[in-house]
Coordinates of C-alpha atoms in Angstrom, one line a residue:
X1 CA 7.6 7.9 -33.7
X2 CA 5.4 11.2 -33.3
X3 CA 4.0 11.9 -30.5
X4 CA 0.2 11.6 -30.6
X5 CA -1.8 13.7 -29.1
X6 CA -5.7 14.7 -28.8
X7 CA -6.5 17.8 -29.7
X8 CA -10.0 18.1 -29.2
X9 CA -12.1 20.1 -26.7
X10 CA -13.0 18.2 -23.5
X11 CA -16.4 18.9 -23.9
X12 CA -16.6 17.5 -27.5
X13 CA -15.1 13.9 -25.5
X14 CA -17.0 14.1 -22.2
X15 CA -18.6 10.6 -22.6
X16 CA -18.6 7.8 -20.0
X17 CA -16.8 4.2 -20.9
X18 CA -18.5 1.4 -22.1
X19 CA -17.8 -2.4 -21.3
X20 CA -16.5 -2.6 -24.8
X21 CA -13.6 -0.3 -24.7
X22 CA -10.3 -2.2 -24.7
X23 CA -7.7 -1.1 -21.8
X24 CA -6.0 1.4 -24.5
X25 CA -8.9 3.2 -26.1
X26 CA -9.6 3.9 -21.9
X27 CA -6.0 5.6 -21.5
X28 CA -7.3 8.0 -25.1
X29 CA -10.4 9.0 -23.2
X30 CA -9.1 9.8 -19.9
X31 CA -11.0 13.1 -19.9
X32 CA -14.6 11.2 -19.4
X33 CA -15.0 12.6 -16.1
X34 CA -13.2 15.8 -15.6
X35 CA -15.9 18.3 -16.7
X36 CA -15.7 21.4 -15.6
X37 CA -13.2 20.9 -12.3
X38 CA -10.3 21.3 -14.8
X39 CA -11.5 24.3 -16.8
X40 CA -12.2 25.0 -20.4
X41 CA -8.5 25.2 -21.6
X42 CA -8.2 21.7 -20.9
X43 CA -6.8 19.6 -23.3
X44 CA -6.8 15.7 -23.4
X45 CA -4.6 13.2 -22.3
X46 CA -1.6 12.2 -24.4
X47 CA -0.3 8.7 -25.3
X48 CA 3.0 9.2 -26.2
X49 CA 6.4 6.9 -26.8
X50 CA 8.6 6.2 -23.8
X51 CA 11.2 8.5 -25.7
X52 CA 9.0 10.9 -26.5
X53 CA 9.5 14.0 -25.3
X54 CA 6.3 16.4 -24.3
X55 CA 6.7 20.2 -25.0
X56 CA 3.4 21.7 -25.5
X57 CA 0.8 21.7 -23.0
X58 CA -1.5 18.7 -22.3
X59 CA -4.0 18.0 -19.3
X60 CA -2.7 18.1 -15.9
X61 CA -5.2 15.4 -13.4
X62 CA -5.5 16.9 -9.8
X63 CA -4.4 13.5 -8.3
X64 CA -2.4 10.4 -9.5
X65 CA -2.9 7.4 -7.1
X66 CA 0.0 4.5 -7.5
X67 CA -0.7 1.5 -6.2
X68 CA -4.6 -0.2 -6.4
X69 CA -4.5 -1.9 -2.8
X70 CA -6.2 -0.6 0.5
X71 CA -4.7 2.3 0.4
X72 CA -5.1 3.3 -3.2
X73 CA -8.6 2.0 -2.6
X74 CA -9.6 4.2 0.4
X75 CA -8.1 7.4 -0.7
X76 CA -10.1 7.1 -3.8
X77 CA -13.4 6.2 -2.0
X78 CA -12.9 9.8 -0.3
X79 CA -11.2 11.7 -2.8
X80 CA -14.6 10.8 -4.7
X81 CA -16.3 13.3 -2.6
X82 CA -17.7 10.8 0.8
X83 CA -16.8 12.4 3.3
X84 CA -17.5 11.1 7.4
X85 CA -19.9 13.0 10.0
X86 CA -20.5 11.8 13.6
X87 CA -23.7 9.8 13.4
X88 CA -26.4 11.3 15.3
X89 CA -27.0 8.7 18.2
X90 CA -22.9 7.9 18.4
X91 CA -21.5 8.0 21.8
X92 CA -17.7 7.7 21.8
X93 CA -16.5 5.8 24.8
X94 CA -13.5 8.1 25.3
X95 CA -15.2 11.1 26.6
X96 CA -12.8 13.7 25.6
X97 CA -12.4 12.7 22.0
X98 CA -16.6 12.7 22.3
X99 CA -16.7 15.9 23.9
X100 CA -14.4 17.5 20.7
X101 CA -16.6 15.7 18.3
X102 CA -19.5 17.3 19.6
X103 CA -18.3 20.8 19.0
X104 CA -18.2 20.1 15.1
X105 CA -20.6 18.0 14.8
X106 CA -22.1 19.5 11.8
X107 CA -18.6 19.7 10.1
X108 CA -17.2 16.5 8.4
X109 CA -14.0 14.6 9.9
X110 CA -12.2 16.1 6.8
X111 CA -13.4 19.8 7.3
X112 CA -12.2 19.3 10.9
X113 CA -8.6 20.1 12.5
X114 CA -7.1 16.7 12.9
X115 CA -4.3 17.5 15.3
X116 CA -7.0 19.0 17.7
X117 CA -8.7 16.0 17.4
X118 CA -5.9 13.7 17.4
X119 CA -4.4 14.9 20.7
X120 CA -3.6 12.5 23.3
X121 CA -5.0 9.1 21.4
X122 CA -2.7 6.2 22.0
X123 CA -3.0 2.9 19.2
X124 CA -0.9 0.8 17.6
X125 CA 0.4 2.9 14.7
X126 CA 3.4 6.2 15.2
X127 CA 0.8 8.0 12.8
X128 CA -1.5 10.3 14.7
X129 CA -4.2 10.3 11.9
X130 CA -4.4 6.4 11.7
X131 CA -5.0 6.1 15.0
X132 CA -7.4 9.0 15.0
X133 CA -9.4 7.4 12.0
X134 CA -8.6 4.0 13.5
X135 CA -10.8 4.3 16.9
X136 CA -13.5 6.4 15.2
X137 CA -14.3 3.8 12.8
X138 CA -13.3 0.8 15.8
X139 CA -13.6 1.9 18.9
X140 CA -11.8 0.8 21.7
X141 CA -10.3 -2.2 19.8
X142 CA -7.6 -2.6 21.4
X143 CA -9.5 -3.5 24.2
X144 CA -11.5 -6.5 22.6
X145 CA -14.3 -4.4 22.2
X146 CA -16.4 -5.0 18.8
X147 CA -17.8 -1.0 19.1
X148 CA -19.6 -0.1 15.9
X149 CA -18.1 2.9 13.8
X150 CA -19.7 6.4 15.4
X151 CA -19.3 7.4 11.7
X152 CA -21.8 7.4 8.9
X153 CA -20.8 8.8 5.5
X154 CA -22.2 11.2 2.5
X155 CA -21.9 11.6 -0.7
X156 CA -20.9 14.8 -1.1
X157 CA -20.4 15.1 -5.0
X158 CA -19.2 18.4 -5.2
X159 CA -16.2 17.4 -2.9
X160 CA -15.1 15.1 -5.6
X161 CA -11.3 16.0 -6.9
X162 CA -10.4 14.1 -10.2
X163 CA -8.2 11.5 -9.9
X164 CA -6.8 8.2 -11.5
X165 CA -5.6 5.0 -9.2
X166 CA -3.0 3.2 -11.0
X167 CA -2.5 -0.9 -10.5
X168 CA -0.6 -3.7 -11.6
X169 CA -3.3 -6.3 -11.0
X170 CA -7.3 -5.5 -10.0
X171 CA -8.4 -3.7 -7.2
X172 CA -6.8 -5.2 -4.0
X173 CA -3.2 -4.7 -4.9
X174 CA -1.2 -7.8 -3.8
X175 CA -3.9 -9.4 -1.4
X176 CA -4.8 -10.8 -4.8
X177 CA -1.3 -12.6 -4.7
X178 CA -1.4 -14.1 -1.4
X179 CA -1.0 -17.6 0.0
X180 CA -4.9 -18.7 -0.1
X181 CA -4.5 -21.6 2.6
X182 CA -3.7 -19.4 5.5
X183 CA -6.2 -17.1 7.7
X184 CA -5.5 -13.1 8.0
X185 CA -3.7 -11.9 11.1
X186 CA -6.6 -9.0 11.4
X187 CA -10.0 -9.8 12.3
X188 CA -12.5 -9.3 9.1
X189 CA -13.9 -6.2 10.3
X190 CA -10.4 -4.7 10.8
X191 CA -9.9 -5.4 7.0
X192 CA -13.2 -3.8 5.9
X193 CA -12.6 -0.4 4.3
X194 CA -15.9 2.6 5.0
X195 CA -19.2 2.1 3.7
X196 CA -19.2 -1.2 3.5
X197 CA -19.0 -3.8 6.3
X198 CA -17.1 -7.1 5.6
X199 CA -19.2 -9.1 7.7
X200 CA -22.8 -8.0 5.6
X201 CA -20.3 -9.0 2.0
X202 CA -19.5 -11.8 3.5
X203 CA -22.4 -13.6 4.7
X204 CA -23.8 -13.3 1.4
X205 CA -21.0 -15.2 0.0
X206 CA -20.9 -18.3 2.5
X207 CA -23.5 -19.4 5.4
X208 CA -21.0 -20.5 7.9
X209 CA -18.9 -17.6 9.8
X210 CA -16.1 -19.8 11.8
X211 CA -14.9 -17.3 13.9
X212 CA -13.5 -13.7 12.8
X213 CA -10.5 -14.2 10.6
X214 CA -10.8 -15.1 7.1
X215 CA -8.9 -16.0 4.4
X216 CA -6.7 -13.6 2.0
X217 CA -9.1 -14.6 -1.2
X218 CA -12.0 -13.3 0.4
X219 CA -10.3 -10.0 1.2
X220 CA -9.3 -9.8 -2.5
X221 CA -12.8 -10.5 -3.5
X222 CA -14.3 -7.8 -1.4
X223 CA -12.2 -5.3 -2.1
X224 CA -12.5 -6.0 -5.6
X225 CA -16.4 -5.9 -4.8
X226 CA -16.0 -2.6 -2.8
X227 CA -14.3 -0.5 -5.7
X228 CA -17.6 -1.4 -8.1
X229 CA -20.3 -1.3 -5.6
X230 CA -19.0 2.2 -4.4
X231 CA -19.0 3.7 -8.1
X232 CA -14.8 4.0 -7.8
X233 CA -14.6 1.8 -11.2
X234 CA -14.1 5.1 -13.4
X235 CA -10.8 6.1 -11.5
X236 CA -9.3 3.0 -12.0
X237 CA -6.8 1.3 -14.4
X238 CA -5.4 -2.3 -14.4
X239 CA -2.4 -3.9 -15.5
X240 CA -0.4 -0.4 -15.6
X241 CA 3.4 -0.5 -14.7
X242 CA 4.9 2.4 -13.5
X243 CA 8.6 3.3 -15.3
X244 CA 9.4 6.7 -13.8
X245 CA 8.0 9.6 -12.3
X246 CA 9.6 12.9 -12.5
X247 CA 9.2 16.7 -11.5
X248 CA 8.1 19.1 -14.4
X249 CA 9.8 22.5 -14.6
X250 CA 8.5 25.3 -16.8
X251 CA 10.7 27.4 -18.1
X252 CA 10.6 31.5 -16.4
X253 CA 12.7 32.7 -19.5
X254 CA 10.8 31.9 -22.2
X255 CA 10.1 34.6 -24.9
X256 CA 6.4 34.0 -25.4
X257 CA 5.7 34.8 -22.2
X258 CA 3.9 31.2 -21.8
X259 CA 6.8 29.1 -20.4
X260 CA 7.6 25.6 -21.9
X261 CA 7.2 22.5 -19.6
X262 CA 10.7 20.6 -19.2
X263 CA 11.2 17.0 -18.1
X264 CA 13.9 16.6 -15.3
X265 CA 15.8 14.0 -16.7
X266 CA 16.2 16.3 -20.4
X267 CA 16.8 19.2 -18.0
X268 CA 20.6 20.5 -19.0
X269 CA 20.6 23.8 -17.3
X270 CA 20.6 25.1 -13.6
X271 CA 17.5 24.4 -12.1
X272 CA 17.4 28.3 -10.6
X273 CA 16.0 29.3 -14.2
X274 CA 13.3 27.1 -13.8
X275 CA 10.3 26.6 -11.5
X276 CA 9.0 23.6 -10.0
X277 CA 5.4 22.6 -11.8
X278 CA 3.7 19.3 -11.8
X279 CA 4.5 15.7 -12.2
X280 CA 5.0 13.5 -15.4
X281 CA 4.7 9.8 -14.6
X282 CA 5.2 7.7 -17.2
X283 CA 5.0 3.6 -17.7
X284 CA 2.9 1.3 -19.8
X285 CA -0.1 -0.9 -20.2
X286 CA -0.4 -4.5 -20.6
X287 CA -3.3 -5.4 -23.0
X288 CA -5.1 -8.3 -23.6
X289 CA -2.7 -9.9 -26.6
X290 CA 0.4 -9.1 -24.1
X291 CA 1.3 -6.0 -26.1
X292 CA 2.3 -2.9 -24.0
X293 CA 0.6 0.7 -24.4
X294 CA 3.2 3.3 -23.5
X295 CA 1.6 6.3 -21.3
X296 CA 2.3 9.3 -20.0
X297 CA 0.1 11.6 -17.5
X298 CA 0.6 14.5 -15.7
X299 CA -0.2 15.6 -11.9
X300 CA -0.5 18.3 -9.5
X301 CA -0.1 16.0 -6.9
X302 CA 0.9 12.3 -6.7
X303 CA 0.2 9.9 -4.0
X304 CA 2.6 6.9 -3.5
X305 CA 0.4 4.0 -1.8
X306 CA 2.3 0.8 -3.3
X307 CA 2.8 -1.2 -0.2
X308 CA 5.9 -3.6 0.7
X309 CA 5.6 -6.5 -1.2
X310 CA 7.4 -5.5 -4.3
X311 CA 10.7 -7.1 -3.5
X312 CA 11.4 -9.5 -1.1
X313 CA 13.8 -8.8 1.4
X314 CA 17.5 -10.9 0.6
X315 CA 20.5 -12.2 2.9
X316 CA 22.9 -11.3 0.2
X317 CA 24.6 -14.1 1.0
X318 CA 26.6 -16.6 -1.9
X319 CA 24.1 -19.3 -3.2
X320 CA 21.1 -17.1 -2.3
X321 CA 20.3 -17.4 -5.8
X322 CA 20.2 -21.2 -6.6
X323 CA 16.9 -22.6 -7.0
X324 CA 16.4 -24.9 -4.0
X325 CA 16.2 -20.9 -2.5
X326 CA 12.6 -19.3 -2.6
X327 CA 11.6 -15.8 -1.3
X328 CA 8.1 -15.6 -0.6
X329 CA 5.4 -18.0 0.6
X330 CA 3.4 -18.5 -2.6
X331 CA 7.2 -20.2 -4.4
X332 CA 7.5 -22.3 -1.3
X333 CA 3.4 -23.3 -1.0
X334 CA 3.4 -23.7 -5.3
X335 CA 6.3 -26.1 -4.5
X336 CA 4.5 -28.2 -1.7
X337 CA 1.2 -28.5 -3.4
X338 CA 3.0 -29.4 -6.7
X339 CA 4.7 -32.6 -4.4
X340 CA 7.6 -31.2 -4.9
X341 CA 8.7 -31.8 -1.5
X342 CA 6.9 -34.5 -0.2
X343 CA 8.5 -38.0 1.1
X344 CA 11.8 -35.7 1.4
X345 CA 14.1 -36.8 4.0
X346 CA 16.0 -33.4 4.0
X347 CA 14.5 -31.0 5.9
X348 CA 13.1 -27.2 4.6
X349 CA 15.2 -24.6 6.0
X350 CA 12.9 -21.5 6.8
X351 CA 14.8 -18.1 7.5
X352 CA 12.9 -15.7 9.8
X353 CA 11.2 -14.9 12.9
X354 CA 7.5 -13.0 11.7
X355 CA 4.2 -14.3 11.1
X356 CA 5.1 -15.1 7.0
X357 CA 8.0 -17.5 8.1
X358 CA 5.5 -18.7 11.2
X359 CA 3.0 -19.7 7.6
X360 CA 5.6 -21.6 6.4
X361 CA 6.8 -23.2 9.5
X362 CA 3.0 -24.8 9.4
X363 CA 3.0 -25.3 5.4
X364 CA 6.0 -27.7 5.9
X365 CA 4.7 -29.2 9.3
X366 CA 0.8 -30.1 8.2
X367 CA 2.6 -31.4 4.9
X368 CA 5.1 -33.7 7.5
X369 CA 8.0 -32.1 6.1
X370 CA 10.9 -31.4 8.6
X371 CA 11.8 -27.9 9.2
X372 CA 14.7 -25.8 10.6
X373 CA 14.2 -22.9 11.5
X374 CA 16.3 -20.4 11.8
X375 CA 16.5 -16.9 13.4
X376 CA 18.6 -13.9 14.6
X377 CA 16.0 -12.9 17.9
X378 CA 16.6 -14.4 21.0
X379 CA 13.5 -16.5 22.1
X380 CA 12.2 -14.2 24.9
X381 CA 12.7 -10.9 22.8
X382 CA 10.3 -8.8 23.6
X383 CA 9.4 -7.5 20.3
X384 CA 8.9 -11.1 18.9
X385 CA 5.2 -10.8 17.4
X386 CA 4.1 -13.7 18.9
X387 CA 4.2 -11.6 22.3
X388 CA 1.5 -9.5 20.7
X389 CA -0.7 -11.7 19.9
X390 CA -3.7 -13.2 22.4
X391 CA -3.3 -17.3 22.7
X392 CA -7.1 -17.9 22.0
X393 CA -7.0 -15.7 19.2
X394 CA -3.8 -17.1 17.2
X395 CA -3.4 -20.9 18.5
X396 CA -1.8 -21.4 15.3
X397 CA 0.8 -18.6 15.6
X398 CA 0.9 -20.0 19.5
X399 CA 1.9 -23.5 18.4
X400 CA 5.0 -22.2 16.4
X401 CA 5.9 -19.9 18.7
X402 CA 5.9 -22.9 21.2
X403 CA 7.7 -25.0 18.9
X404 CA 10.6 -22.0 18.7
X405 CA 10.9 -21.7 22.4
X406 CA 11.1 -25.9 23.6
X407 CA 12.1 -27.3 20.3
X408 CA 15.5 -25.8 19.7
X409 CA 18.9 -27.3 18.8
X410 CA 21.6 -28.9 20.7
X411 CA 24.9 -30.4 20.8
X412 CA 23.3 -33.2 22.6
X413 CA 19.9 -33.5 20.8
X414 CA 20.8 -32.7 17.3
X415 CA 18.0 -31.9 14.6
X416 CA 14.9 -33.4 16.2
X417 CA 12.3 -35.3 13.7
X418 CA 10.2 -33.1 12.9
X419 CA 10.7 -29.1 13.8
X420 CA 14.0 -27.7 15.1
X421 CA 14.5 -24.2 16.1
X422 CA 18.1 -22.0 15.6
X423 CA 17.5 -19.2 17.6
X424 CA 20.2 -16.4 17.9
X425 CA 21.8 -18.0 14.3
X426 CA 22.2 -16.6 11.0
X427 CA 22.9 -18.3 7.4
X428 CA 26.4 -17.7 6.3
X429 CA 25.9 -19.4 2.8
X430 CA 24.4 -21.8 0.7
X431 CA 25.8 -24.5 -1.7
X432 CA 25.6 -26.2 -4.6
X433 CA 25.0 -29.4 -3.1
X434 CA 22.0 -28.5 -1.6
X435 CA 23.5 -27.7 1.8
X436 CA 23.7 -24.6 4.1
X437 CA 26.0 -23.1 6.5
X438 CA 24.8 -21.4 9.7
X439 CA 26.6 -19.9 12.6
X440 CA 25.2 -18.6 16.1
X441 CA 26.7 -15.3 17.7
X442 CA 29.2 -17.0 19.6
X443 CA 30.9 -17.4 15.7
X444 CA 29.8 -21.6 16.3
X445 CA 29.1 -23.1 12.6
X446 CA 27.1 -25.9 11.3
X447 CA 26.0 -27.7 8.0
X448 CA 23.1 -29.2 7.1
X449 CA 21.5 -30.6 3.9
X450 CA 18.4 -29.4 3.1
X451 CA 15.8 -30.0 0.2
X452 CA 14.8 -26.4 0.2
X453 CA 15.5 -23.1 2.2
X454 CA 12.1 -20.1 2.2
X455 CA 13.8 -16.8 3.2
X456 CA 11.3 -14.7 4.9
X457 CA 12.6 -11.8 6.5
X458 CA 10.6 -8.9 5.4
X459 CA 10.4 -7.4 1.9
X460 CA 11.1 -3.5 0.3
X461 CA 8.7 -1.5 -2.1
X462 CA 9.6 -1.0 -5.4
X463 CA 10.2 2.7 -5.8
X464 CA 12.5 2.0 -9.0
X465 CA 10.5 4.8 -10.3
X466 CA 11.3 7.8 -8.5
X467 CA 15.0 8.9 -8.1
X468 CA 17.5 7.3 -6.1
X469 CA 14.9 4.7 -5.9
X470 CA 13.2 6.8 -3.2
X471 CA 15.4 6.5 -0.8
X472 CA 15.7 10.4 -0.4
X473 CA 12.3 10.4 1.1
X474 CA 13.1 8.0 4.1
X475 CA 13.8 9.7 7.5
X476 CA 17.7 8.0 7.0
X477 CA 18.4 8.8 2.8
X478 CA 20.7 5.9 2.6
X479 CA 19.2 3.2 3.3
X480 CA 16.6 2.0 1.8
X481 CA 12.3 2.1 2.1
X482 CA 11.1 0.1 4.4
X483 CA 8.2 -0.1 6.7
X484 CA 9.6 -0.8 9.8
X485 CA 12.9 0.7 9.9
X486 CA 13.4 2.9 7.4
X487 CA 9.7 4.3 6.1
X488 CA 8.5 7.5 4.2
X489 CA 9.3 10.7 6.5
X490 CA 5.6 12.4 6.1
X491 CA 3.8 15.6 7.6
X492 CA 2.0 14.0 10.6
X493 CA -1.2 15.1 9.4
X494 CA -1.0 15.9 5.7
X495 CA 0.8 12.7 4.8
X496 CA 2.9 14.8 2.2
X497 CA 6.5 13.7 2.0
X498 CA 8.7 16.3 3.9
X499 CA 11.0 16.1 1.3
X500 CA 9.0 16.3 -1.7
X501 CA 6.2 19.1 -1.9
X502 CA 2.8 17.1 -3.7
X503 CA 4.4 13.9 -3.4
X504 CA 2.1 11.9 -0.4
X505 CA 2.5 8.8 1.3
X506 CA 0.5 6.1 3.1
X507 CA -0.1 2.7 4.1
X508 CA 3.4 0.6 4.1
X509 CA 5.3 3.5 3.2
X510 CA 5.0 5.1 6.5
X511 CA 4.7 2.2 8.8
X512 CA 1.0 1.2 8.7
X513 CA 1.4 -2.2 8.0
X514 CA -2.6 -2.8 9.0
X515 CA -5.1 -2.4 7.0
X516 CA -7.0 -1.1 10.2
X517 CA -4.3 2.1 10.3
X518 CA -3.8 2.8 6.6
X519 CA -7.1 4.3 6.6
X520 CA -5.8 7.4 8.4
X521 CA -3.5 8.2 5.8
X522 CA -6.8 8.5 2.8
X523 CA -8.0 11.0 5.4
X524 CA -4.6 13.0 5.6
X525 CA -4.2 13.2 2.1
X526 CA -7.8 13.9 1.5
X527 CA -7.9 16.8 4.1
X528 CA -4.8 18.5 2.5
X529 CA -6.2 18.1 -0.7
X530 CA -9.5 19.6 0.2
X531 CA -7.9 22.6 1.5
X532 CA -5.9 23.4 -1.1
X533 CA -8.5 23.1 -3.9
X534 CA -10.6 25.6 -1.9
X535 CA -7.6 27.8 -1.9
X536 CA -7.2 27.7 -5.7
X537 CA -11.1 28.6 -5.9
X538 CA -10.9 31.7 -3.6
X539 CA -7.3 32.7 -5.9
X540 CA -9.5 32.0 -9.2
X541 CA -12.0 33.9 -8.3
X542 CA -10.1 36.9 -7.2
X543 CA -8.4 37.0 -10.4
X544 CA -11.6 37.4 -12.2
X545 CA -12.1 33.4 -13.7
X546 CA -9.6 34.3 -16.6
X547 CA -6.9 31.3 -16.0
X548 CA -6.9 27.6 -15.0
X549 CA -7.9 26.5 -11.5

């Protein structure tokens, strides 16, 4: 099939998109918003075959976003030009930090140097930016201190760089997707993203605030809420799966002196002929009849902000596969609302020692189904997240934790009636029979029947789409993503991927698991971004306005 392609001017399309317009007549108008930031050689936006191979030019965006969740969500809210100053009548309880606000005060967080700024902070995240962003927006939090922001933010239009924020679902990413029955680790107000406060959207939604923590649908709901109250709408796209994205080169050789772009993956030739251009990400839409739209766009700079939810994390172990064995909390809470479970003499087998397997522990125990629970942390290990967490805070978290520590298996006691803890034990393998093998460190083994096992040990983004699956961009290359132990090697203050020039990374990727800290890395990204565009102008206009910016 041909490739189709627009070849109309961009000002002859410029028009804005109306309610009406199905998902793929969006992708053929792309180039509603890009004006003049592109230039007049602009062409617009292809929709081509998977197969399809792009040779002649086409319109390169400034910025593709992947991933619709926090992240996404925040990075577009500033790359769409609103940028933070220090409020007028803000006092910042850490003095110093105060005292190097002051000296800019007339310059936007952005337009500031970050590192300066950064210096000396201490928080809860191994990214100096996130912390930065972190106590400027919550102050002192860490302390149980309920500060408000010593930000307030403008609209600063001509800051705005054109971008597109790519999602599988709506705007929220997989909060969207999460189990509806249990309450968010974070307080509200750590979940709120700028310019909108959580607890004003939420008191217009319900009249009774019960404490500070709130449930996962009301998240989804306001950031939903936030993306079309902030006028982000435009930059976003639904239901798009993402099936590779590649480096361009252009070809230095070429006889017509204009160069030809080259996809890597058709590139047959040393690389030293050719030049590294933009990106070509490619995937497809899902429309309303479940047909897909193939796409392809092109970027100056990408930003990966997908999160770590993609793919549950596995035991590789034999059985793992049969279907008594669930991977997530929404399969194991689907099963016990369905009855699935209930009246079950066997107990549920829950793998894992984090706060997901701690929601499961009390899924099965307020449905009086019998748990073992099994783990490879030592009860008292200090890195337990129960340890991190204030009693009158987390009772819930608290109980389980409780449970783990007094509840715990012996030869003499065997499996006790309702909970039973396996601390310092692994699963060797699961049968068809419905039972499961487990051994402790001293090489000990024991079987039990079960009537389900929920594996909750962490899970991996799906980076299927770049090469090597991504792992080339972690700080260890063979192993792979992960936000804990393997994430995204970044630029401390840029967030760009130290092995990839315009590729970024936030959120997840690079260890902010908090919505809180995730924040920083929109401001990162958005700084670097800022920077360069200003470069380009100064370069375009030295060369007299006669090429692209």
């Amino acid at each position: 099939m041909p490739v189709w392609c627009c070849r109309c001017s961009l000002a002859a399309h410029f028009r804005n998109y109306s309610d009406t317009e199905t998902e793929g007549e969006i992708f053929n108008s792309l180039v509603q918003y890009f004006g003049d930031n592109l230039g007049q050689k602009v062409k617009a936006m292809p929709l081509v075959e998977e197969t399809s191979l792009l040779e002649d030019s086409s319109v390169t965006l400034p910025v593709v976003v992947i991933g619709n969740g926090p992240s996404g969500i925040c990075l577009s809210y500033m790359l769409s030009g609103y940028r933070p100053y220090l409020s007028s009548e803000a006092i910042h309880p850490n003095t110093i930090l105060h005292s190097k606000l002051e000296e800019a005060r007339h310059l936007s967080i952005v337009d500031q140097d970050l590192e300066y700024l950064s210096e000396g902070l201490e928080g809860r995240s191994s990214n100096p930016v996130a912390v930065l962003f972190d106590t400027l927006l919550h102050p002192d939090a860490d302390f149980g201190y309920d500060y408000p922001s010593v930000l307030h933010w403008k609209l600063e239009q001509h800051h705005y760089i054109p971008h597109l924020v790519l999602g599988k679902g709506p705007p929220g990413g997989a909060w969207h997707n999460m189990e509806g029955s249990m309450l968010t680790i974070s307080f509200g107000n750590w979940m709120e993203l700028p310019g909108l406060k959580f607890k004003d959207w939420v008191s217009s939604k319900r009249r009774n605030l019960k404490g500070d923590r709130v449930m996962p649908e009301e998240i989804a709901r306001y950031y939903k809420h936030y993306v079309k109250v902030m006028g982000l709408q435009k930059n976003f796209r639904e239901n798009t799966y993402i099936t590779s994205v590649s480096r361009l080169y252009r070809d230095q050789v070429n006889n017509d002196g204009q160069g030809r772009n080259v996809s890597t993956q058709h590139l047959q030739i040393e690389k030293s002929k050719f030049t590294k251009r933009n990106w070509e990400i490619r995937g497809y839409q899902r429309v309303g009849d479940g047909s897909h739209i193939p796409f392809c766009l092109f970027a100056e700079n990408v930003a990966l902000a997908t999160g770590t939810l993609d793919s549950p994390g596995r035991l590789e172990i034999e059985g793992e596969d049969f279907p008594f064995v669930f991977h997530s909390m929404p399969e194991f809470g689907a099963a016990v609302s369905k009855g699935k479970l209930r009246g079950k003499v066997d107990p549920v087998l829950i793998v894992g020692s984090g706060l997901t397997a701690a929601d499961a522990v009390l899924c099965a125990y307020n449905n009086n189904i019998p748990v073992i629970h099994v783990f490879r942390r030592r009860v008292t290990d200090p890195d337990l997240i129960f340890k991190q967490l204030p009693k009158k805070l987390y009772p819930e978290y608290h109980k389980v934790y409780h449970m783990m520590c007094t509840q715990s298996y012996s030869l003499d006691s065997n499996l006790l009636s309702d909970y039973t803890s396996f601390p310092e034990h692994h699963v060797l393998a699961f049968k068809s029979d419905m039972k499961c093998i487990l051994q402790n460190i001293s090489g000990l083994k024991k079987i039990f029947k079960l009537s389900a096992a929920v594996v909750l040990i962490g899970s991996h983004p799906n980076l299927s789409f770049l090469k090597e699956q991504g792992r080339y961009l972690g700080h260890n290359s063979s192993l792979p993503i992960t936000c804990k132990g393997n994430p995204v090697e970044i630029d401390a203050y840029t967030y760009e991927c130290v092995k990839e020039a315009n590729l970024f990374a936030l959120g997840p990727l690079v260890g902010d698991n908090f919505v809180r800290f995730l924040k920083g890395g929109a401001l990162g990204v958005t700084r670097c971004l800022a920077i360069r565009q200003k470069k380009k102008k100064h370069l375009f206009v030295e060369r007299g306005g006669d090429g692209m910016v």
